[in-house]
Coordinates of C-alpha atoms in Angstrom, one line a residue:
M1 CA 35.0 -7.6 0.0
Y2 CA 31.5 -9.0 0.5
D3 CA 28.6 -8.3 -1.8
L4 CA 26.4 -7.7 1.3
I5 CA 26.8 -7.3 5.0
I6 CA 23.6 -7.7 7.2
I7 CA 23.8 -6.2 10.7
G8 CA 21.4 -8.0 13.0
G9 CA 20.2 -11.6 13.0
G10 CA 16.5 -11.2 14.2
P11 CA 13.6 -12.0 11.9
S12 CA 14.3 -9.1 9.4
G13 CA 18.0 -9.8 9.2
A14 CA 17.6 -13.6 8.9
S15 CA 14.9 -13.2 6.2
A16 CA 17.2 -10.8 4.3
G17 CA 20.1 -13.3 4.7
R18 CA 18.0 -16.3 3.5
R19 CA 16.9 -14.4 0.4
A20 CA 20.4 -13.0 -0.3
G21 CA 21.9 -16.5 0.0
K22 CA 19.3 -18.0 -2.4
L23 CA 20.0 -15.1 -4.8
G24 CA 23.8 -16.0 -4.8
L25 CA 25.1 -12.9 -3.0
N26 CA 28.3 -13.3 -1.0
T27 CA 26.8 -12.4 2.3
L28 CA 28.1 -11.9 5.9
L29 CA 25.5 -11.6 8.7
L30 CA 26.7 -10.1 12.0
E31 CA 24.7 -10.5 15.2
K32 CA 25.8 -9.2 18.6
D33 CA 24.2 -12.0 20.7
E34 CA 24.7 -15.7 20.7
F35 CA 21.6 -17.6 19.6
P36 CA 19.2 -18.6 21.0
R37 CA 18.7 -15.5 23.0
Y38 CA 15.9 -14.1 25.0
K39 CA 13.7 -11.4 23.3
P40 CA 11.1 -9.5 25.2
C41 CA 8.0 -9.7 23.1
G42 CA 4.4 -10.9 23.2
G43 CA 5.3 -13.4 20.5
G44 CA 2.2 -12.9 18.3
L45 CA 2.9 -14.2 14.8
S46 CA 0.0 -13.4 12.4
A47 CA -1.0 -15.8 9.6
H48 CA -0.1 -12.8 7.4
A49 CA 3.5 -13.0 8.6
I50 CA 3.7 -16.8 8.2
S51 CA 2.5 -16.5 4.6
Y52 CA 5.8 -14.7 3.8
L53 CA 7.9 -17.6 4.8
D54 CA 9.1 -20.1 2.1
F55 CA 9.2 -23.0 4.6
E56 CA 7.0 -24.5 7.2
L57 CA 7.4 -23.8 10.9
P58 CA 8.1 -26.9 13.1
H59 CA 5.2 -27.8 15.4
D60 CA 7.3 -27.2 18.5
V61 CA 8.0 -23.6 17.5
I62 CA 4.3 -22.7 17.7
E63 CA 3.1 -22.6 21.4
W64 CA -0.5 -21.6 21.0
E65 CA -3.1 -20.9 18.2
V66 CA -5.4 -18.0 18.4
T67 CA -8.8 -17.5 16.7
G68 CA -10.1 -14.4 18.4
V69 CA -9.5 -11.3 20.6
R70 CA -11.0 -10.2 23.9
G71 CA -11.2 -6.4 24.4
V72 CA -11.4 -5.0 27.9
F73 CA -12.0 -1.4 29.0
K74 CA -12.7 -0.7 32.7
D75 CA -15.6 -3.1 33.6
Q76 CA -16.7 -3.8 30.0
T77 CA -15.6 -6.8 27.9
I78 CA -16.2 -7.9 24.4
E79 CA -14.9 -11.0 22.6
V80 CA -15.1 -12.1 18.9
H81 CA -13.7 -15.1 17.0
K82 CA -13.1 -16.2 13.5
D83 CA -13.5 -19.8 12.3
H84 CA -9.8 -20.1 11.6
N85 CA -6.5 -19.2 13.2
I86 CA -5.6 -15.5 13.0
S87 CA -2.3 -15.7 14.9
S88 CA 0.2 -18.1 16.4
L89 CA 2.0 -17.5 19.6
V90 CA 5.7 -18.3 19.6
S91 CA 8.7 -17.9 21.9
R92 CA 10.9 -15.4 20.2
A93 CA 14.0 -17.2 21.3
D94 CA 13.0 -20.3 19.5
F95 CA 11.4 -18.6 16.5
D96 CA 14.3 -16.3 15.8
N97 CA 16.8 -19.1 16.3
F98 CA 14.9 -21.2 13.7
L99 CA 14.9 -18.3 11.2
L100 CA 18.6 -17.8 11.5
K101 CA 19.2 -21.5 10.9
K102 CA 17.1 -21.3 7.8
A103 CA 19.3 -18.4 6.6
K104 CA 22.5 -20.4 7.3
E105 CA 21.1 -23.2 5.1
T106 CA 21.6 -21.0 2.0
G107 CA 25.4 -20.8 2.6
I108 CA 25.8 -17.3 3.9
E109 CA 28.5 -16.6 6.5
V110 CA 27.1 -15.9 10.0
H111 CA 29.0 -14.5 13.0
T112 CA 27.1 -14.4 16.3
G113 CA 28.4 -12.8 19.4
E114 CA 30.1 -10.0 17.3
K115 CA 28.8 -6.5 18.0
V116 CA 29.0 -3.9 15.3
L117 CA 30.4 -0.6 16.4
S118 CA 29.9 1.5 13.3
C119 CA 28.6 1.4 9.7
K120 CA 30.0 4.0 7.3
E121 CA 29.1 4.6 3.6
K122 CA 32.1 5.2 1.4
T123 CA 32.1 6.1 -2.3
E124 CA 32.7 2.5 -3.5
F125 CA 31.8 0.4 -0.5
V126 CA 30.4 0.2 3.0
E127 CA 32.8 -0.1 6.0
V128 CA 31.6 -2.1 9.0
I129 CA 33.7 -2.1 12.2
T130 CA 33.1 -4.6 15.0
K131 CA 35.0 -5.3 18.2
E132 CA 36.9 -8.0 16.4
Q133 CA 37.4 -6.9 12.8
T134 CA 36.8 -4.4 10.0
Y135 CA 34.8 -5.6 7.0
Q136 CA 33.9 -4.1 3.7
A137 CA 30.9 -4.8 1.4
K138 CA 29.3 -3.3 -1.7
F139 CA 26.1 -2.9 0.3
A140 CA 24.8 -3.2 3.8
I141 CA 21.5 -3.9 5.5
V142 CA 20.8 -2.6 9.0
A143 CA 18.5 -4.9 10.8
E144 CA 19.4 -4.0 14.4
G145 CA 15.8 -3.4 15.6
A146 CA 14.5 -0.3 17.4
Q147 CA 17.2 -0.2 20.1
G148 CA 20.4 0.4 18.2
L149 CA 21.9 3.6 16.8
L150 CA 23.5 2.3 13.6
K151 CA 20.4 3.3 11.6
T152 CA 21.5 6.9 12.2
C153 CA 23.9 6.5 9.4
V154 CA 20.8 6.8 7.2
R155 CA 18.3 8.8 9.3
P156 CA 17.9 10.6 12.6
A157 CA 16.9 8.7 15.7
D158 CA 13.2 8.7 16.5
T159 CA 11.8 11.3 18.8
R160 CA 9.7 10.4 21.8
E161 CA 6.6 11.0 19.8
E162 CA 7.7 8.5 17.2
Y163 CA 8.2 5.4 19.3
G164 CA 6.6 3.5 22.2
I165 CA 7.9 1.9 25.3
S166 CA 6.9 -1.7 26.2
L167 CA 7.5 -3.7 29.3
V168 CA 6.8 -7.4 29.4
A169 CA 6.9 -10.2 31.9
E170 CA 6.5 -14.0 31.5
I171 CA 4.2 -15.4 34.2
P172 CA 4.6 -19.2 34.7
A173 CA 1.3 -21.1 34.6
E174 CA -0.1 -24.5 34.0
E175 CA -1.4 -25.1 30.5
R176 CA -4.9 -26.1 31.7
D177 CA -5.2 -22.8 33.7
I178 CA -4.1 -20.8 30.6
E179 CA -6.7 -22.7 28.5
E180 CA -9.4 -22.1 31.0
Y181 CA -8.7 -18.3 31.2
L182 CA -8.0 -17.5 27.6
G183 CA -8.7 -20.4 25.4
K184 CA -7.9 -19.4 21.9
T185 CA -8.1 -15.7 22.7
V186 CA -5.6 -12.9 23.2
E187 CA -6.7 -10.2 25.7
L188 CA -6.1 -6.5 25.0
Q189 CA -7.0 -3.9 27.7
L190 CA -7.5 -0.3 26.6
G191 CA -7.0 2.7 28.8
V192 CA -3.9 1.2 30.5
A193 CA -1.3 3.5 29.0
S194 CA -1.5 6.7 26.9
G195 CA -1.4 5.8 23.2
G196 CA -1.2 2.1 24.0
Y197 CA -2.7 -0.9 25.9
G198 CA -2.0 -3.8 28.1
W199 CA -2.0 -7.4 26.9
I200 CA -2.3 -10.9 28.2
F201 CA -1.2 -13.6 25.7
P202 CA -1.3 -17.4 26.2
H203 CA 1.8 -19.5 25.7
K204 CA 2.4 -23.2 26.5
T205 CA 3.9 -22.8 30.0
Y206 CA 3.3 -19.1 30.7
Y207 CA 1.3 -15.9 30.1
S208 CA 3.1 -13.1 28.3
V209 CA 1.8 -10.0 30.1
G210 CA 2.8 -6.5 29.1
V211 CA 2.0 -2.8 28.6
F212 CA 2.8 -0.4 25.8
G213 CA 2.5 3.4 25.5
V214 CA 3.9 6.2 23.4
A215 CA 7.1 7.4 25.0
K216 CA 6.3 11.1 25.2
N217 CA 3.1 10.4 27.2
F218 CA 4.3 7.4 29.2
P219 CA 6.5 8.8 32.0
H220 CA 6.2 5.9 34.4
P221 CA 6.1 2.6 32.5
K222 CA 7.4 0.5 35.4
A223 CA 4.8 1.7 37.8
T224 CA 2.1 1.2 35.1
M225 CA 3.3 -2.3 34.5
I226 CA 3.3 -3.2 38.3
N227 CA -0.2 -1.9 38.6
F228 CA -1.4 -3.8 35.6
L229 CA 0.0 -7.0 36.9
K230 CA -1.7 -6.5 40.3
D231 CA -5.0 -5.5 38.7
N232 CA -5.0 -8.8 36.8
G233 CA -4.1 -11.0 39.8
F234 CA -0.4 -11.5 39.1
T235 CA 1.1 -10.8 42.5
G236 CA 4.5 -12.5 42.3
D237 CA 8.0 -11.0 42.0
Y238 CA 8.4 -11.1 38.2
K239 CA 11.3 -10.0 36.0
L240 CA 10.4 -7.1 33.8
S241 CA 12.0 -6.6 30.4
G242 CA 11.6 -3.4 28.3
H243 CA 12.2 -2.4 24.7
K244 CA 11.3 0.3 22.2
I245 CA 8.7 -0.1 19.5
P246 CA 8.7 2.4 16.6
L247 CA 5.3 3.7 15.5
G248 CA 4.7 2.8 11.9
G249 CA 3.1 5.2 9.4
I250 CA 5.6 8.0 10.1
K251 CA 7.7 9.1 7.1
R252 CA 11.3 8.1 7.6
K253 CA 14.3 7.9 5.3
I254 CA 15.1 4.2 4.9
T255 CA 17.9 4.1 2.2
G256 CA 21.3 5.7 2.0
S257 CA 23.7 5.5 -1.0
R258 CA 24.7 1.9 -0.1
V259 CA 22.7 1.1 3.1
I260 CA 19.1 -0.1 3.5
L261 CA 17.1 -0.2 6.8
I262 CA 14.7 -3.0 7.4
G263 CA 12.2 -4.1 10.0
D264 CA 12.0 -2.1 13.2
A265 CA 15.1 -0.1 12.2
A266 CA 13.0 1.2 9.3
G267 CA 10.0 1.8 11.6
F268 CA 7.8 -0.9 9.9
V269 CA 5.4 -1.7 12.8
D270 CA 1.6 -1.6 13.1
A271 CA 1.1 1.6 15.2
F272 CA -2.0 0.2 16.9
S273 CA -1.3 -3.5 17.5
G274 CA 2.5 -3.2 17.7
E275 CA 2.9 -6.1 15.3
G276 CA 6.2 -5.9 13.4
L277 CA 7.1 -9.5 12.4
A278 CA 5.3 -9.5 9.1
Y279 CA 6.9 -6.3 8.0
A280 CA 10.3 -7.4 9.3
I281 CA 10.3 -10.6 7.3
R282 CA 8.9 -8.9 4.1
S283 CA 11.1 -5.9 4.2
G284 CA 14.2 -8.1 4.6
Q285 CA 13.2 -10.1 1.6
F286 CA 12.6 -6.9 -0.5
A287 CA 15.9 -5.4 0.5
A288 CA 17.9 -8.5 -0.6
N289 CA 15.9 -8.6 -3.9
V290 CA 16.8 -4.9 -4.7
I291 CA 20.4 -5.2 -3.8
A292 CA 20.8 -8.4 -5.9
E293 CA 19.2 -6.6 -8.8
V294 CA 21.5 -3.6 -8.5
Y295 CA 24.6 -5.6 -7.9
Q296 CA 24.2 -8.6 -10.2
Q297 CA 22.6 -6.8 -13.1
R298 CA 25.0 -3.9 -12.8
G299 CA 22.2 -1.5 -12.1
K300 CA 22.7 2.1 -11.0
I301 CA 23.3 2.8 -7.3
K302 CA 20.3 5.1 -7.3
D303 CA 18.1 2.1 -8.1
L304 CA 18.5 1.1 -4.4
H305 CA 15.7 3.6 -3.8
K306 CA 13.3 1.1 -5.5
Y307 CA 13.2 -0.5 -2.1
E308 CA 11.3 2.4 -0.7
S309 CA 8.6 2.3 -3.4
I310 CA 8.2 -1.5 -3.1
C311 CA 7.7 -1.3 0.6
K312 CA 5.3 1.6 0.2
A313 CA 3.3 -0.3 -2.3
E314 CA 3.2 -3.5 -0.2
F315 CA 2.3 -2.0 3.2
G316 CA 3.1 1.7 3.3
T317 CA -0.6 2.8 3.1
H318 CA -1.6 0.1 5.6
L319 CA 0.9 1.4 8.2
K320 CA 0.0 5.0 7.6
Y321 CA -3.6 4.4 8.4
S322 CA -2.7 2.2 11.4
L323 CA -1.2 5.3 12.9
I324 CA -4.4 7.3 12.2
F325 CA -6.6 4.5 13.6
S326 CA -4.4 4.3 16.7
R327 CA -4.6 8.0 17.4
L328 CA -8.3 8.0 17.0
I329 CA -8.9 5.1 19.3
H330 CA -6.5 6.3 22.1
R331 CA -7.8 9.9 21.9
F332 CA -11.3 8.7 22.7
P333 CA -10.9 5.3 24.5
E334 CA -14.3 5.4 26.2
R335 CA -16.2 6.3 23.1
S336 CA -14.2 3.9 21.0
F337 CA -14.9 1.0 23.3
K338 CA -18.6 1.8 23.6
M339 CA -18.6 1.7 19.8
F340 CA -17.1 -1.8 19.9
I341 CA -19.6 -3.0 22.6
N342 CA -22.6 -1.6 20.7
N343 CA -21.4 -2.9 17.3
S344 CA -19.5 -6.2 17.6
E345 CA -19.2 -6.3 13.8
I346 CA -16.6 -3.5 14.1
L347 CA -14.3 -5.6 16.2
D348 CA -15.1 -8.7 14.1
K349 CA -14.1 -6.7 10.9
Y350 CA -10.9 -5.6 12.6
L351 CA -9.8 -9.3 12.7
E352 CA -9.7 -9.1 8.9
V353 CA -7.1 -6.4 9.3
V354 CA -5.1 -8.8 11.4
D355 CA -5.5 -11.4 8.7
F356 CA -4.5 -8.7 6.2
T357 CA -7.5 -9.5 4.0
I358 CA -8.3 -5.8 4.2
D359 CA -6.0 -2.9 5.2
Y360 CA -6.6 -0.1 7.7
K361 CA -7.6 2.4 5.0
D362 CA -10.4 0.0 3.8
Y363 CA -11.3 -0.8 7.4
L364 CA -11.8 2.9 8.3
R365 CA -13.8 3.5 5.1
W366 CA -16.0 0.5 5.9
S367 CA -16.6 1.7 9.4
L368 CA -17.5 5.2 8.2
L369 CA -19.9 3.9 5.6
N370 CA -21.6 1.4 7.9
F371 CA -21.7 3.1 11.3
K372 CA -21.3 6.8 10.5
L373 CA -18.4 7.2 12.8
R374 CA -17.3 10.7 13.7

C-alpha cells in the first residue's frame, strides 16, 4: 500500500513526484515509456515555467534562447523583442528525462516501461492495474497527458470542440542557418489552421515546424501540414508526429474522491499559444502538496478538492481568458493581424503575458482601454 501512485512521468508527473518525495510520501511513479523518449512538441519553455523549478537546468538541456516573436499573416510580418529572454527552447526528450531524474533524487520508486491499464477508486484506496502488476495506494495522480483515457475515471473525455490537433516535424539545419533566419525569434503564422496557427521554432540542430488547429474545424491536418512545410521552403520527406492539445479555460472536473488530474490530463494549457509546461509543473506540485496535507495531517478526503481552488487562484482566470482571446483572434484573423501591424505595442504587451507579468484578463482590459478594440 503506497501513499501515492503517479501515472505518467512527463513534466507534470515528474514535478508531482519530486514534490511528493520531498514531502515524505511513499510514492510510486509509473511511466509507460522508457526514458529518454521522443515527445512531439515545439519545446518552448517560458521563463514563467522555469521559475517554478527548485533547481537549475543544465546548460546542455537548453538549445536556444528567445527574446521575441515574429507574427506572419499572408504577406504581412511584424516582429517585436524584449530586452531579456522570454522563453528557452528545449528538446522534450532531454528536458523530460532530466525532470524525471530530479524526481528520483527524492527517493520515490519509479517504474518506466510499465503501462497502466486501469485506475479505479475504491472506498479506502485506489487500485492501479498494469500489464505486470496490481498496486494499491491511498491516493493517485493521473499525469498521462492529453492522449490517454485514464482521466475518464474522474471526468468525461474531451469533445472535438475542447481539444486541438497538432502535427510537428523536426527539420535538420545548420546552426548558422537557423541563426540567420530566426535569430532569437520564434515565428507564428496565423490563418494556417482554424482556431490555431503554424510555427517555426529554432533549435540547435533543427527547426521545429508544426501546425495546430481545433479538432472540430481541422478535418485535414496532414494536408495542412504538408502545405505549410512547402510554403515555407521545407521540401524534404519529413517524419510527421501528431498529438492532442486540450484547450485551457474550459470547465472540467479535475478531482475524484481519491484521484487528482494534473497537467494536460486536467486541461491546463494556454488556449492561444498552446503552452502547457508551466501549468504541468505547477499543478503537479500543487497536487502533491494537497495530498500530503490530507494524508499526513489526517485531513478529510473532501479536502482533496482544495486542489481545484488552488489551481483556479493561481492560473484559472488566466486560462479562461486565454480561451476568450484565442476565439477572438481566430474568428477575425485579418482584422486582428491588421491591429497588430498598426499598433506594435499590442504585440509587445502580449510578450508580458508570455512572461506572466500580466494575465490575459489584464491584457484584454489594457487593449480595450488603450485601443478601443471591438
